Amino acid sequence: MQPHKAGFVNIIGLPNVGKSTLLNALTGERLAIISPKAQTTRHRILGILNNEDYQIVFSDTPGFINQPSYKLQSTMNSFVKEAFEDADVLLFVTDNKHKAEDQQHIIDLAKKSGKPVLIILNKIDLYGKKELDELTAYWAAQFEGAEVVPLSAASGINAKKVIRKIVALMPESPAYYSKDEMTDRNMRFFVAEIVREKIFHQYDAEIPYSCQVVVDTYKESDDIDRIKCLIFVERESQKGILIGEGGKALKRLGTEARLDIEKFTGKRAYLELLVKVKDNWRNDDDILKKFGYN
Ligand code: GDP
Ligand code: MG
């Protein structure tokens, strides 16, 4: 029998390279929200992959922001720094758009940590063989001793291969979490994240970045969950945009979010959304703490 392996695998990289998509592809669950806009991910999220012989505890991180312009962004950066310290293996994700000099701080932190690194060259569906070969050689030269694994997180190509390589790098250890767990987050968290994802899809400009979603009540029963969510915005004008003419925009948001919540829980949901104004919440320490960014 093989010795049991377990470890913490942290996914690092610039915003928008596909870290959250990768987390979902590797765990086979839709744990992390994804959008074409940068900085969709605000928290660290654990996703757990269980097998008889191993347990991989993945964590997705917000992308590192070079020059934080408000407090929420500094807090997001501190989550990223933590990710280097508590990892057994680092997955450094990049795509064909970014060079080493765009992300030298991440590379330096990864090297300084002394942890084994797998370089995930993502979005290979977007470029050809020649570019892939060049990029593979380029990235192998940046990290001595680290292996480059080309992958398409969106289509799942090579995901199994990445898992095999991770297991090879992980230490022998008993499991950290019960083997029937797939995440450390509860349904309240996922509901808030699903609503936030739909906001990112439906609204433009600064709106998604100014919204905070809080689950106010969550009443579970066998066949239906009754959920009330508060959406905090920073200004009265943003509230108007969120609600839309005759409440149409908010209604659409509620429907889209509800459908995904139902997919996630496997039962019906009743979802109520309320919009509230909380001045300048992104720069308020107490509010950030209350929203769980500490
Ligand atoms: P994160 O900020 O690093 O977590 O990136 P996300 O996972 O949110 O993805 C950012 C964008 O890249 C989204 O629009 C994804 O759909 C897209 N994306 C992620 N992986 C792939 C991939 O393998 N191929 C392509 N074409 N797009 C991808
Ligand atoms: Mg993300």
GROMACS .gro file of N, CA and C and ligand atoms in nm, residues 20 33 41 60-61, ligand 2:
model
   16
   20SER      N    1  -0.911   3.092  -1.046
   20SER     CA    2  -1.038   3.039  -0.995
   20SER      C    3  -1.092   2.929  -1.087
   33ILE      N    4  -1.582   3.183  -0.786
   33ILE     CA    5  -1.654   3.258  -0.888
   33ILE      C    6  -1.555   3.309  -0.992
   41THR      N    7  -1.216   3.761  -0.730
   41THR     CA    8  -1.196   3.684  -0.608
   41THR      C    9  -1.144   3.775  -0.497
   60ASP      N   10  -0.750   2.907  -0.344
   60ASP     CA   11  -0.751   3.007  -0.450
   60ASP      C   12  -0.722   3.140  -0.382
   61THR      N   13  -0.652   3.228  -0.446
   61THR     CA   14  -0.624   3.358  -0.385
   61THR      C   15  -0.670   3.468  -0.478
  296MG      MG   16  -1.011   3.444  -0.905
   0.00000   0.00000   0.00000
